[in-house]
PDB file of C-alpha atoms in Angstrom:
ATOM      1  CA  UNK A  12      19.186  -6.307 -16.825  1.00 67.00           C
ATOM      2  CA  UNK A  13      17.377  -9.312 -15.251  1.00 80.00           C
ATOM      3  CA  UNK A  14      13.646  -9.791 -16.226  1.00 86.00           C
ATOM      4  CA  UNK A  15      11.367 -12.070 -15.370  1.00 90.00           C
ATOM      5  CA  UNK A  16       7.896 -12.814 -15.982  1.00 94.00           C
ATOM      6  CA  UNK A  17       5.317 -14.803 -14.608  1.00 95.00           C
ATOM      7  CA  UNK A  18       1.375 -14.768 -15.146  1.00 97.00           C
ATOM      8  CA  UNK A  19      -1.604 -15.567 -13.266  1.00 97.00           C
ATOM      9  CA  UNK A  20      -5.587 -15.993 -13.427  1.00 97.00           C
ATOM     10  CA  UNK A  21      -7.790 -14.219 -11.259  1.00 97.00           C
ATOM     11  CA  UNK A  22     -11.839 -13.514 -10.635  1.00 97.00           C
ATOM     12  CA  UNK A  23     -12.808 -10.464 -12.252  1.00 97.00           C
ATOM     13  CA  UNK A  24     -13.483  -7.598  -9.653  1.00 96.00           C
ATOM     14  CA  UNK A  25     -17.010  -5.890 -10.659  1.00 96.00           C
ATOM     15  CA  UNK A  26     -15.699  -1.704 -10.572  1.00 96.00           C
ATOM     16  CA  UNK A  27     -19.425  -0.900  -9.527  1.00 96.00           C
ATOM     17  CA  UNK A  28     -18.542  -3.044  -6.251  1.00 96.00           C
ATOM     18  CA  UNK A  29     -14.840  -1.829  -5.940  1.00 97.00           C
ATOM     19  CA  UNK A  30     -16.474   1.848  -6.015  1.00 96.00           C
ATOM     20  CA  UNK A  31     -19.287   0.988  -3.580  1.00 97.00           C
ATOM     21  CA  UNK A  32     -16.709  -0.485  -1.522  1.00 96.00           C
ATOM     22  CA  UNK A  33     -14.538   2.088  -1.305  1.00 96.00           C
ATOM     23  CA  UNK A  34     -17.277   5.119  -1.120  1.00 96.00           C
ATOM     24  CA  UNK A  35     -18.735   3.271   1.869  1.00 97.00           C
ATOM     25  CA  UNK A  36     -15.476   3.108   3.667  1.00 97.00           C
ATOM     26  CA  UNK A  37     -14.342   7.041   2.809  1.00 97.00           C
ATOM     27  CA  UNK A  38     -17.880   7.713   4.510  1.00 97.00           C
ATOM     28  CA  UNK A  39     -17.657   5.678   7.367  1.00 97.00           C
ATOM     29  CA  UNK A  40     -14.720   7.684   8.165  1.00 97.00           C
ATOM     30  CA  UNK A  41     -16.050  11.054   7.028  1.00 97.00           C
ATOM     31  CA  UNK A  42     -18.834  10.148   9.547  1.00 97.00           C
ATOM     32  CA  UNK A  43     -15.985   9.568  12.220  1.00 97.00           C
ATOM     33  CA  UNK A  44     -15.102  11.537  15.232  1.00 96.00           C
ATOM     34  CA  UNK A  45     -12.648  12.117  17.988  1.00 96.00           C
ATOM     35  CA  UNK A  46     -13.657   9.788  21.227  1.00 95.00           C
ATOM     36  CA  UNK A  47     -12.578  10.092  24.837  1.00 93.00           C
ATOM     37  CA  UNK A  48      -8.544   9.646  25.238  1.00 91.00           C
ATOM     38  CA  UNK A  49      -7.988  10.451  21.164  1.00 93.00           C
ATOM     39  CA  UNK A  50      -9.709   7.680  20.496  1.00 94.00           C
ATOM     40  CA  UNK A  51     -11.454   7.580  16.880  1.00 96.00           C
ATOM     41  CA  UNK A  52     -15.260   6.673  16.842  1.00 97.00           C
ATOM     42  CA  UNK A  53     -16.960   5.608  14.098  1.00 97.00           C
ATOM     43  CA  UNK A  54     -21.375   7.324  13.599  1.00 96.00           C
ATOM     44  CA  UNK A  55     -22.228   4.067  15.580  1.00 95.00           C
ATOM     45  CA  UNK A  56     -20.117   5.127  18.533  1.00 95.00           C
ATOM     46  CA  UNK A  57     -17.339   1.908  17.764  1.00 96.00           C
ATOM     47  CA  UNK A  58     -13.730   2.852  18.029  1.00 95.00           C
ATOM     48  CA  UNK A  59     -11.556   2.008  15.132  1.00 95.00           C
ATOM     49  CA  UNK A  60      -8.831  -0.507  16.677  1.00 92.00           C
ATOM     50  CA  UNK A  61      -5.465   0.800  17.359  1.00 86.00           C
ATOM     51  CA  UNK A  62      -5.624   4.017  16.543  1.00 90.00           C
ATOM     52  CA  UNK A  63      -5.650   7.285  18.285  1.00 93.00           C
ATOM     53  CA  UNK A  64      -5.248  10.944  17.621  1.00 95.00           C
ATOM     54  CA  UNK A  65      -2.386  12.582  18.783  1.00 94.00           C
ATOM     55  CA  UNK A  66      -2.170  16.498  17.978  1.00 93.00           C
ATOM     56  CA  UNK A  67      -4.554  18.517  15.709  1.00 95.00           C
ATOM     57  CA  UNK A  68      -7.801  18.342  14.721  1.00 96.00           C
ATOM     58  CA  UNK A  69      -9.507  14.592  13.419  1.00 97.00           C
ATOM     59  CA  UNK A  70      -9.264  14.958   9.476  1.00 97.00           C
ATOM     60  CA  UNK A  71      -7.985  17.959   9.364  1.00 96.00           C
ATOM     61  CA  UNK A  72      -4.689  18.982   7.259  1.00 96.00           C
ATOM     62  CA  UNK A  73      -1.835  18.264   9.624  1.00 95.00           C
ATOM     63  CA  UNK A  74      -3.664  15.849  12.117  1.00 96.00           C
ATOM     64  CA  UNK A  75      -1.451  13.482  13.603  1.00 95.00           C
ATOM     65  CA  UNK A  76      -2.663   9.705  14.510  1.00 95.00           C
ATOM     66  CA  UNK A  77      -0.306   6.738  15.805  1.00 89.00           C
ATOM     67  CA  UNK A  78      -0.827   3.320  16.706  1.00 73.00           C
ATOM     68  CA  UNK A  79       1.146   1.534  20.035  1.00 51.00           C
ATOM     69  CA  UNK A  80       0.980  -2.032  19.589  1.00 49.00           C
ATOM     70  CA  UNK A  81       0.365  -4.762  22.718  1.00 46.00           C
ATOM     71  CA  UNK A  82       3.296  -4.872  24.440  1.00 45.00           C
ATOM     72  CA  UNK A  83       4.823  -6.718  27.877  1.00 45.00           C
ATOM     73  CA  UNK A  84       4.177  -4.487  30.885  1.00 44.00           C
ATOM     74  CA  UNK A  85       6.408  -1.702  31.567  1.00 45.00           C
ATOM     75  CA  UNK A  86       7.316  -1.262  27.639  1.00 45.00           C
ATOM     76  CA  UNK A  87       3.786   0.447  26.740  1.00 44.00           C
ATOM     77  CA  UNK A  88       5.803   3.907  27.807  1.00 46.00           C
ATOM     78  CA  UNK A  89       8.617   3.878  25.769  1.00 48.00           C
ATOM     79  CA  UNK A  90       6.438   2.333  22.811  1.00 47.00           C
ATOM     80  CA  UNK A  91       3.838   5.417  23.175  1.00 49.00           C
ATOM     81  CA  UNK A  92       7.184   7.955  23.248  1.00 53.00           C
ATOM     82  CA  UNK A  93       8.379   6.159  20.391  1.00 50.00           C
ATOM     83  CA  UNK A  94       5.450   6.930  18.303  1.00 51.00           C
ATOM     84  CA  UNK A  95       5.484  10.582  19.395  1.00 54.00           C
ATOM     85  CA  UNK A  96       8.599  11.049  18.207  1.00 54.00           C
ATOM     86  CA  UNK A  97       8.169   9.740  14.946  1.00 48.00           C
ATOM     87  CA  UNK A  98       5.569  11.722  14.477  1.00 49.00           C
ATOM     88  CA  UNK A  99       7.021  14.960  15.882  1.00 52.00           C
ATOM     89  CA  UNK A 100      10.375  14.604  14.709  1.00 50.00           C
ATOM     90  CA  UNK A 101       9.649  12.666  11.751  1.00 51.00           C
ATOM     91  CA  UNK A 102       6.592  13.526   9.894  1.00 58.00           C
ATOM     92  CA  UNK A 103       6.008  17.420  11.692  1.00 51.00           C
ATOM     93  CA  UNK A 104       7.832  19.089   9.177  1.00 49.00           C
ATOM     94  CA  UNK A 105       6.579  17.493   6.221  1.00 51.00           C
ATOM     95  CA  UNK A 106       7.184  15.323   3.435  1.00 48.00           C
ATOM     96  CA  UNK A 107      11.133  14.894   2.164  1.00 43.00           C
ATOM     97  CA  UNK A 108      12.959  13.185  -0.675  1.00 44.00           C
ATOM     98  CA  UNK A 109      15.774  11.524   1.909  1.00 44.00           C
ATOM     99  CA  UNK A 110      15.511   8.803   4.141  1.00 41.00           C
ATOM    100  CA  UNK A 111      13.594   8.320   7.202  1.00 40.00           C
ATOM    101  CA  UNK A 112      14.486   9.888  10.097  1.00 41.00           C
ATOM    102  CA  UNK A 113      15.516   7.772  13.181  1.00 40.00           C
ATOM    103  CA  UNK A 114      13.647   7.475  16.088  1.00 40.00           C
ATOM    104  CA  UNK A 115      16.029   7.762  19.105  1.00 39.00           C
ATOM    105  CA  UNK A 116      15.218   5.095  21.658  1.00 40.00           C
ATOM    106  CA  UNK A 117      12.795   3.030  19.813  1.00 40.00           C
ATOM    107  CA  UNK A 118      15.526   0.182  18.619  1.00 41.00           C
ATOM    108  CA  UNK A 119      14.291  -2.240  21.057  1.00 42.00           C
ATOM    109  CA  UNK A 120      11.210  -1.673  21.433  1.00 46.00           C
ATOM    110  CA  UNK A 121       7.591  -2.564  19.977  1.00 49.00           C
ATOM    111  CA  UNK A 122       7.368  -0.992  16.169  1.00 54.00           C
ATOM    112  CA  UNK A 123       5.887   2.803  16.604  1.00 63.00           C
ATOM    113  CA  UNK A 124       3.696   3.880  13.993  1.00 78.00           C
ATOM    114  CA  UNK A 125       2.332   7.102  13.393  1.00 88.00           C
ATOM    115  CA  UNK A 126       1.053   8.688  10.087  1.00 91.00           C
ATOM    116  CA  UNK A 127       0.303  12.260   9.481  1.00 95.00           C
ATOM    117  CA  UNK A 128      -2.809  13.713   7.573  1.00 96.00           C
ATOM    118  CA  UNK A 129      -1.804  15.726   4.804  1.00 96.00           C
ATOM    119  CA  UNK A 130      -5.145  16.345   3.052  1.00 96.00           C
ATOM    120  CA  UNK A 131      -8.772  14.826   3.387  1.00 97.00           C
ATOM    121  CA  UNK A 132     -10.599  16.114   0.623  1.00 96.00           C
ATOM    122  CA  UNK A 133     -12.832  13.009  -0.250  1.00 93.00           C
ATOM    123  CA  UNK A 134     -14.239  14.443  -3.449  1.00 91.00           C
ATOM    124  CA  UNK A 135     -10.777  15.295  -4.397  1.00 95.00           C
ATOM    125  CA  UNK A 136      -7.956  13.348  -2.803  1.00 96.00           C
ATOM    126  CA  UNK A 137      -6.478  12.017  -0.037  1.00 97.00           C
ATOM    127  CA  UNK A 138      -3.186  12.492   0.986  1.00 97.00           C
ATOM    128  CA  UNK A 139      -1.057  10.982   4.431  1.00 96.00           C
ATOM    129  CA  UNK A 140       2.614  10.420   5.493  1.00 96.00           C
ATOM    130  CA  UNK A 141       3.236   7.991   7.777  1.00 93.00           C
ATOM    131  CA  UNK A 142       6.452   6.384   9.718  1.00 89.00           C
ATOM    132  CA  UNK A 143       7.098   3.175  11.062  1.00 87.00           C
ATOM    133  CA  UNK A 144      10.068   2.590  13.728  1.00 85.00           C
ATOM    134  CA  UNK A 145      11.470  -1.173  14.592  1.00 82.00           C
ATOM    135  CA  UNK A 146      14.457  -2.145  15.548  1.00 79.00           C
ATOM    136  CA  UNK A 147      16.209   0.738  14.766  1.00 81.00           C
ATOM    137  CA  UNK A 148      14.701   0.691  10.932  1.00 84.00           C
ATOM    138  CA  UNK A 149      12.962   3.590   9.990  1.00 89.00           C
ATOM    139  CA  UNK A 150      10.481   3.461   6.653  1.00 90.00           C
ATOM    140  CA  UNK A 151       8.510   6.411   6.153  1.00 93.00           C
ATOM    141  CA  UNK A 152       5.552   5.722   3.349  1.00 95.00           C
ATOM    142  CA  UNK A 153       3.608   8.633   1.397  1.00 96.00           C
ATOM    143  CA  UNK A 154       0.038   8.042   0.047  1.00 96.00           C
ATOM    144  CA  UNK A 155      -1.919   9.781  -2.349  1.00 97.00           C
ATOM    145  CA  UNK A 156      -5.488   8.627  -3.334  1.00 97.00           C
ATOM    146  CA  UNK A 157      -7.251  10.556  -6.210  1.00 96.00           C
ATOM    147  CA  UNK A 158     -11.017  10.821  -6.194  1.00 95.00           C
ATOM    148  CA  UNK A 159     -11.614   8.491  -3.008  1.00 95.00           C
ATOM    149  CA  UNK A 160     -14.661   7.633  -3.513  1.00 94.00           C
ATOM    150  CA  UNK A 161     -14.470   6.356  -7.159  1.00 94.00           C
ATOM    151  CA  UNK A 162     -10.519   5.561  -6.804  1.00 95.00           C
ATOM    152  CA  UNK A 163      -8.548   6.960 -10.054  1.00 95.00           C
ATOM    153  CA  UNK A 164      -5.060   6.669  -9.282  1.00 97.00           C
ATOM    154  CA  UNK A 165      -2.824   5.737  -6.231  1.00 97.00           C
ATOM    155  CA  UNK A 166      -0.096   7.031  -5.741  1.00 97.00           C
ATOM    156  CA  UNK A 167       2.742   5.082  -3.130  1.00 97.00           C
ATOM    157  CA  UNK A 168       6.231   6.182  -1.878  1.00 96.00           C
ATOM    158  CA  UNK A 169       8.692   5.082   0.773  1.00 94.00           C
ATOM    159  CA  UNK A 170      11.932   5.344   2.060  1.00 94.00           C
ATOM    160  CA  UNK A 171      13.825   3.516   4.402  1.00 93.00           C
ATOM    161  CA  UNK A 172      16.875   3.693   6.813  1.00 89.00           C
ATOM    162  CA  UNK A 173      18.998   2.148   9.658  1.00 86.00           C
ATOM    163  CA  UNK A 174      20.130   4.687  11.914  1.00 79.00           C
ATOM    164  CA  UNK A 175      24.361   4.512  11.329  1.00 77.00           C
ATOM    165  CA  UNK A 176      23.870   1.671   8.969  1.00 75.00           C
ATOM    166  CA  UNK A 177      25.240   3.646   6.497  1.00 76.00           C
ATOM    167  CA  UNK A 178      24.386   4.322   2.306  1.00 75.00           C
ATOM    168  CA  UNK A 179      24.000   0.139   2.344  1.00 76.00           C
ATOM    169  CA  UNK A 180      20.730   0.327   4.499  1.00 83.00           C
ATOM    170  CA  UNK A 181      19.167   3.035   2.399  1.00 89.00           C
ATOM    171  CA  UNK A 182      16.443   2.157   0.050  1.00 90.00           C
ATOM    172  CA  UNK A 183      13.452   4.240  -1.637  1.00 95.00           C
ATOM    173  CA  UNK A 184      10.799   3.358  -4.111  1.00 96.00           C
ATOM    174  CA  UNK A 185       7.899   4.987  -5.940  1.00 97.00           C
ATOM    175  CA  UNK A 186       4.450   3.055  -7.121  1.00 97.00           C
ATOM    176  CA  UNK A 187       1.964   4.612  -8.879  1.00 97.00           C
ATOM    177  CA  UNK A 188      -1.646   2.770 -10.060  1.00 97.00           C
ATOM    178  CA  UNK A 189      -3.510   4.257 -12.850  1.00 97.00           C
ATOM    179  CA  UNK A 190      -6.956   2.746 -12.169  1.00 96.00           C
ATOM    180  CA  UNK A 191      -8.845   4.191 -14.924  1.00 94.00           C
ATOM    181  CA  UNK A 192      -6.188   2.516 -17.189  1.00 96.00           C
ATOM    182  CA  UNK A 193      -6.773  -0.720 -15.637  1.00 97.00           C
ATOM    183  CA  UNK A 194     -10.537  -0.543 -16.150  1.00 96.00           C
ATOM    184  CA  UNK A 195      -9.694   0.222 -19.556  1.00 95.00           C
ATOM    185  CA  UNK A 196      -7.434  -2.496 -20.356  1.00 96.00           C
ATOM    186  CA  UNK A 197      -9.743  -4.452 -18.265  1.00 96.00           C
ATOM    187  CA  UNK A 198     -13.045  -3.706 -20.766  1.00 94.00           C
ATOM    188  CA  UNK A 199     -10.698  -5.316 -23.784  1.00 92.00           C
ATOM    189  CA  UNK A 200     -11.796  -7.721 -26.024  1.00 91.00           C
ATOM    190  CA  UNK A 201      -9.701 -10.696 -25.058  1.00 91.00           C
ATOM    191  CA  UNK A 202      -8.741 -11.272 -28.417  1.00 89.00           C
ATOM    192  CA  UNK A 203      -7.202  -7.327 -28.352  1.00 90.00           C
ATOM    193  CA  UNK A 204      -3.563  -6.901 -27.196  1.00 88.00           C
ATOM    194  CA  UNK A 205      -2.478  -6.233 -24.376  1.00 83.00           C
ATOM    195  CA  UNK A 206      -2.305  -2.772 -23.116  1.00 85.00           C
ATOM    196  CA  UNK A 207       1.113  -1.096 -24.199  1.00 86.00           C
ATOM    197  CA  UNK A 208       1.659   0.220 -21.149  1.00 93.00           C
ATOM    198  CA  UNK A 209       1.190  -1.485 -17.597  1.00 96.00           C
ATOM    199  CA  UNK A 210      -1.356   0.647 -14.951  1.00 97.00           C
ATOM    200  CA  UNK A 211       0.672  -0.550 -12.421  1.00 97.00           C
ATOM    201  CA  UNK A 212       4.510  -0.216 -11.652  1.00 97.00           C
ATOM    202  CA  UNK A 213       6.642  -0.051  -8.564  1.00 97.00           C
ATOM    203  CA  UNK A 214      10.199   1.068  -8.660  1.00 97.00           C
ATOM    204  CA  UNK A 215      12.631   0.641  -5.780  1.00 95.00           C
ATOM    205  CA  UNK A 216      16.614   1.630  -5.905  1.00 92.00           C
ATOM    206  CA  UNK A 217      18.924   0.220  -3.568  1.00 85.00           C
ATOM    207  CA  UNK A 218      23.044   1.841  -4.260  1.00 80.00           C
ATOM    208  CA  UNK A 219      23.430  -1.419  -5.221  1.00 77.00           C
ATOM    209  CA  UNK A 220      20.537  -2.172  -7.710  1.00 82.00           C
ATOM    210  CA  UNK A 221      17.145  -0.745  -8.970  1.00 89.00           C
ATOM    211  CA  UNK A 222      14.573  -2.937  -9.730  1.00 92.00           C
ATOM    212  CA  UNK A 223      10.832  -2.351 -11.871  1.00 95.00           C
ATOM    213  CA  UNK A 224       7.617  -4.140 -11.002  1.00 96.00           C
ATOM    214  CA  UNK A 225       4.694  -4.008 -13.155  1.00 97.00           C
ATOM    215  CA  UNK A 226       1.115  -5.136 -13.702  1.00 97.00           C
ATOM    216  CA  UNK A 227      -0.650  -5.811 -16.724  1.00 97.00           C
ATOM    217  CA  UNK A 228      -3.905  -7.591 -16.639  1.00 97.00           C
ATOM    218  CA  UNK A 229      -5.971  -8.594 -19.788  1.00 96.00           C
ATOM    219  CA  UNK A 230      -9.155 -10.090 -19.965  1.00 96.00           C
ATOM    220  CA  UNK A 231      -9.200 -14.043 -20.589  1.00 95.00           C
ATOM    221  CA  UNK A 232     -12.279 -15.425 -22.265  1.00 94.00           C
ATOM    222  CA  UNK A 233     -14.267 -17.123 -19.523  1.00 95.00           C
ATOM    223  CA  UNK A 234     -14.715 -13.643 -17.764  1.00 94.00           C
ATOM    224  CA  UNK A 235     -11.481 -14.248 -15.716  1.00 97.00           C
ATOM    225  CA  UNK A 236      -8.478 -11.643 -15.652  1.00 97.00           C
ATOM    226  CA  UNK A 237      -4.981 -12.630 -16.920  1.00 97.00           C
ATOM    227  CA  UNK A 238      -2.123 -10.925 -14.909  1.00 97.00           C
ATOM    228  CA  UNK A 239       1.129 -10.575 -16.097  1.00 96.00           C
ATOM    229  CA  UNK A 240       3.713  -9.475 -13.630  1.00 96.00           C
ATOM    230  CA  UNK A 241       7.267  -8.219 -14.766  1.00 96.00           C
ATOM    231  CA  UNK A 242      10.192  -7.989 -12.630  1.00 93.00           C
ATOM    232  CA  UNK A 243      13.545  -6.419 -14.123  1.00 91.00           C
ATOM    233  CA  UNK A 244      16.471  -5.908 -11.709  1.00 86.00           C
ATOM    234  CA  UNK A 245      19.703  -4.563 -13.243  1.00 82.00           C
ATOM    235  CA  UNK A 246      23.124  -3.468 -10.918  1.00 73.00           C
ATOM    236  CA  UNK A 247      24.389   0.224 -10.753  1.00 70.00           C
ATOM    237  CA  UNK A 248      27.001   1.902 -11.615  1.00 61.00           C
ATOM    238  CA  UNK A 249      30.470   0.312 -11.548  1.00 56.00           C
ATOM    239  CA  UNK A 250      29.276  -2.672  -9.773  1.00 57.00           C
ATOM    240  CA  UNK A 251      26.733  -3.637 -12.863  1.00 62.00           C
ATOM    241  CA  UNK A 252      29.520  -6.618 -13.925  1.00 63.00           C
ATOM    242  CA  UNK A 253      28.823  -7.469 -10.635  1.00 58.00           C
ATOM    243  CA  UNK A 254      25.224  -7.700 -10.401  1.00 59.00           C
ATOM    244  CA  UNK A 255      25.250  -9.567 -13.546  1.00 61.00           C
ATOM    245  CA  UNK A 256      27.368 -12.072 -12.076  1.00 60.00           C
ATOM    246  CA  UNK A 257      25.048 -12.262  -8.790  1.00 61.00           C
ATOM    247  CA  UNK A 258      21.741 -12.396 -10.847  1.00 64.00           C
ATOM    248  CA  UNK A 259      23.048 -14.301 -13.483  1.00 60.00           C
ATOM    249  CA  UNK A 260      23.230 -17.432 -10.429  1.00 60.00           C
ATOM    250  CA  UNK A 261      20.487 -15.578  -8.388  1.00 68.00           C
ATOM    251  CA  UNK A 262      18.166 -16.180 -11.630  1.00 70.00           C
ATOM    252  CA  UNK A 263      16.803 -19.376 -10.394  1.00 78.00           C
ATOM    253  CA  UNK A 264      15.449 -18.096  -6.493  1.00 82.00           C
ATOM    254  CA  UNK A 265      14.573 -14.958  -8.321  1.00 80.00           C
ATOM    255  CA  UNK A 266      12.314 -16.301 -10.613  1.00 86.00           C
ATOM    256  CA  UNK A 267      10.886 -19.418  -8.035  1.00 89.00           C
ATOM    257  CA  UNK A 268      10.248 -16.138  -6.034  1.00 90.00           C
ATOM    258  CA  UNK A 269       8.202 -14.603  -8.366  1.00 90.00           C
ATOM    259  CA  UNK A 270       6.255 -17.589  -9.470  1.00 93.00           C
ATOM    260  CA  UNK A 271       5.416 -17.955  -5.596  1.00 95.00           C
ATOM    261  CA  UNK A 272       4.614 -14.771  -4.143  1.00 95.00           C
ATOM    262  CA  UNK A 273       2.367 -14.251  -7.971  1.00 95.00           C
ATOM    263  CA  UNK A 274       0.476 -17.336  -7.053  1.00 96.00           C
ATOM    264  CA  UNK A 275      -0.072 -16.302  -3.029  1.00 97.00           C
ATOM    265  CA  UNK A 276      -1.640 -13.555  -3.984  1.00 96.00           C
ATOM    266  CA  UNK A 277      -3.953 -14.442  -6.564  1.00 97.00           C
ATOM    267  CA  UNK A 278      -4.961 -16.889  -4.306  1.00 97.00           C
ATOM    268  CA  UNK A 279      -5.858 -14.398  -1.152  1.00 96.00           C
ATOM    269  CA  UNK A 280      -7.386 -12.026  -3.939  1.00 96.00           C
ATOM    270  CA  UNK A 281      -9.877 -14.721  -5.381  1.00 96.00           C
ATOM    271  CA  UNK A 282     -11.076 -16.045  -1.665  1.00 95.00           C
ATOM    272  CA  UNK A 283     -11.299 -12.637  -0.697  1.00 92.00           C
ATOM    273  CA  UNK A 284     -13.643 -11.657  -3.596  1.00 93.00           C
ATOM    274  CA  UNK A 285     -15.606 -14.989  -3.030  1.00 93.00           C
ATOM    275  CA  UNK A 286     -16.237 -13.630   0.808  1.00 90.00           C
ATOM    276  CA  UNK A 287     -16.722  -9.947   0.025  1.00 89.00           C
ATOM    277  CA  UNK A 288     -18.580  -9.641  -3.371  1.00 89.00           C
ATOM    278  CA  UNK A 289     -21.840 -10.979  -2.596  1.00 92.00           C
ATOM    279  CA  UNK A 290     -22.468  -7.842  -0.227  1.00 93.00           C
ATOM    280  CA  UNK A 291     -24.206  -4.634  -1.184  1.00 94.00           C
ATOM    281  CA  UNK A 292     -25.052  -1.883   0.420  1.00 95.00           C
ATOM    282  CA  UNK A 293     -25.970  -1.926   3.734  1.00 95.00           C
ATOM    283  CA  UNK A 294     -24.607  -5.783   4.302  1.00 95.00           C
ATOM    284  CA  UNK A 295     -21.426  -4.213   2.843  1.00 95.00           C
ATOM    285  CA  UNK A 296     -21.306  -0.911   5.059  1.00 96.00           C
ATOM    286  CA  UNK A 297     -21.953  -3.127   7.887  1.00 96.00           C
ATOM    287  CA  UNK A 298     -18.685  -5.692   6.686  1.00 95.00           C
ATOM    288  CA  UNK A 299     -16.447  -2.445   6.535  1.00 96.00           C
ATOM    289  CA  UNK A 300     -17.554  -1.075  10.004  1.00 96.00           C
ATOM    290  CA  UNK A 301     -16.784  -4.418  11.518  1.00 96.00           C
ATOM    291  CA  UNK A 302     -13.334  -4.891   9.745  1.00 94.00           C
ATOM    292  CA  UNK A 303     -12.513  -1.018  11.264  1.00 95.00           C
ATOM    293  CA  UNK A 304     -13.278  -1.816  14.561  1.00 94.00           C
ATOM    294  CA  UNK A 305     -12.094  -5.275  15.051  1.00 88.00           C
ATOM    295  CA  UNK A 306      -9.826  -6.338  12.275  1.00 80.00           C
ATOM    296  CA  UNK A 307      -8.679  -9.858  13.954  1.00 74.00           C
ATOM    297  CA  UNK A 308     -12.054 -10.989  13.216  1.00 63.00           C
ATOM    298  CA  UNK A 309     -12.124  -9.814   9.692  1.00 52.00           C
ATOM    299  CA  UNK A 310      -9.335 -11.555   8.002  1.00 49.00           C
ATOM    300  CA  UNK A 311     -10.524 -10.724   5.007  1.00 42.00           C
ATOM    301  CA  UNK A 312     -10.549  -7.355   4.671  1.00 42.00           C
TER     302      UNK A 312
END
């Protein structure tokens, strides 16, 4: 196996702001209701951008929601029956282990998204399916959010697929973020070790390789948080000799990419916090709302 390492610094996040944050958005859409054409309307009477309900009831088990992106005229048809299908043929009969489903017809066309509710229980959790078509690529995503409004654990899985691309265009992964251990590991000393085990990790398997991302912050002595991210890929099967080989002269890009993508995001994390932190309640509410209904403007969330 191939590991590699690279750590960052980034502003603290208060968690009495990340949990006003995120009970102010689970209420705004709570408050929300369905608008003329499926449209979904926030208490204030806004529409949330792009999005539209499709069958069922608005946040009810089962409710079905898609999204038809801008396109040229004469393509807004086939883009709106490529998001039906997805969601009818796709996501209808529930969640599955396997690859997405294709969407026939929607390889040229605008991506279709659609998502399915599974459960809205904001005191509880929050579950949704959804399934995103483009160019003949399929990737179909499962979310589960525990305790919404104080976030405990999030749980992330996907699969994707190119319709007669064969076992070489088939991928899955599974991520899983244990919040209250991240608060924990957080709350350190920063003279403590590090947590033994990481709150966050992603895993994604390819029938050529798996690989194992993971997150492990730790509290740095001005305040700051110190992020360590781990990458291990390793080949499968026979064709391990072979993805030592690749890695072995892959090791440089591999680990350049790491450093880079580390470093972009710690940088979008720390000017978002700069923008977003100050606000409190009702500011904050109000910064959410706006985000929902016109998210061009509101880069930053």
């Amino acid at each position: 196996m191939a590991r590699f390492t690279h750590t960052v610094t980034v502003a603290a996040l208060d968690r009495g702001w990340f949990e006003e944050a995120a009970g102010a958005l689970v209420d705004l859409l709570d408050t929300s209701r369905e608008g003329p054409a499926g449209s979904v309307v926030l208490a204030d009477g806004r529409a949330v951008a792009g999005l539209r309900l499709l069958k069922g009831r608005h946040l009810r088990p089962g409710a079905r929601y898609g999204e038809v992106p801008a396109a040229p005229e004469g393509a807004a048809g086939e883009a709106g029956a490529a998001v039906e299908a997805a969601g009818g043929a796709a996501l209808a009969s529930g969640p599955a282990d396997g690859p997405a489903a294709p969407v026939s017809g929607a390889g040229d066309s605008p991506a279709a998204q659609a998502f399915v509710l599974r459960s809205w229980r904001p005191s509880h959790s929050v579950e949704a399916e959804s399934l995103v078509v483009e160019d003949g690529m399929s990737l179909r995503t499962g979310l589960r959010l525990s305790r919404p409004r104080r976030p405990r654990a999030v749980e992330l899985s996907l699969a994707g697929h190119r319709a007669g691309g064969g076992s070489l265009y088939r991928f899955s992964g599974r991520g899983q973020a244990d919040l209250a251990a991240w608060w924990a590991a957080v709350d350190r000393l920063p003279a403590a070790p590090p947590a033994a085990r990481p709150p966050v990790t992603v895993r994604a398997v390819h029938r050529l390789a798996k690989a194992r991302l993971t997150l492990t912050p730790h509290p740095a002595d001005d305040g700051s948080w110190r992020i360590t991210v781990a990458l291990g890929v390793r080949g499968r099967w026979l064709l391990r000799p072979v993805g030592a080989v690749v890695l072995f002269f892959a090791r440089g890009p591999l680990e350049r990419g790491l450093r880079e993508a580390a470093q972009g995001a710690a940088a979008e994390w720390n000017r978002a916090l700069a923008e977003l932190t100050p606000l409190h309640g009702d500011a904050l509410r109000a910064e959410i709302a706006d985000a929902l209904v016109d998210p061009d403007g509101r880069e930053a969330l």
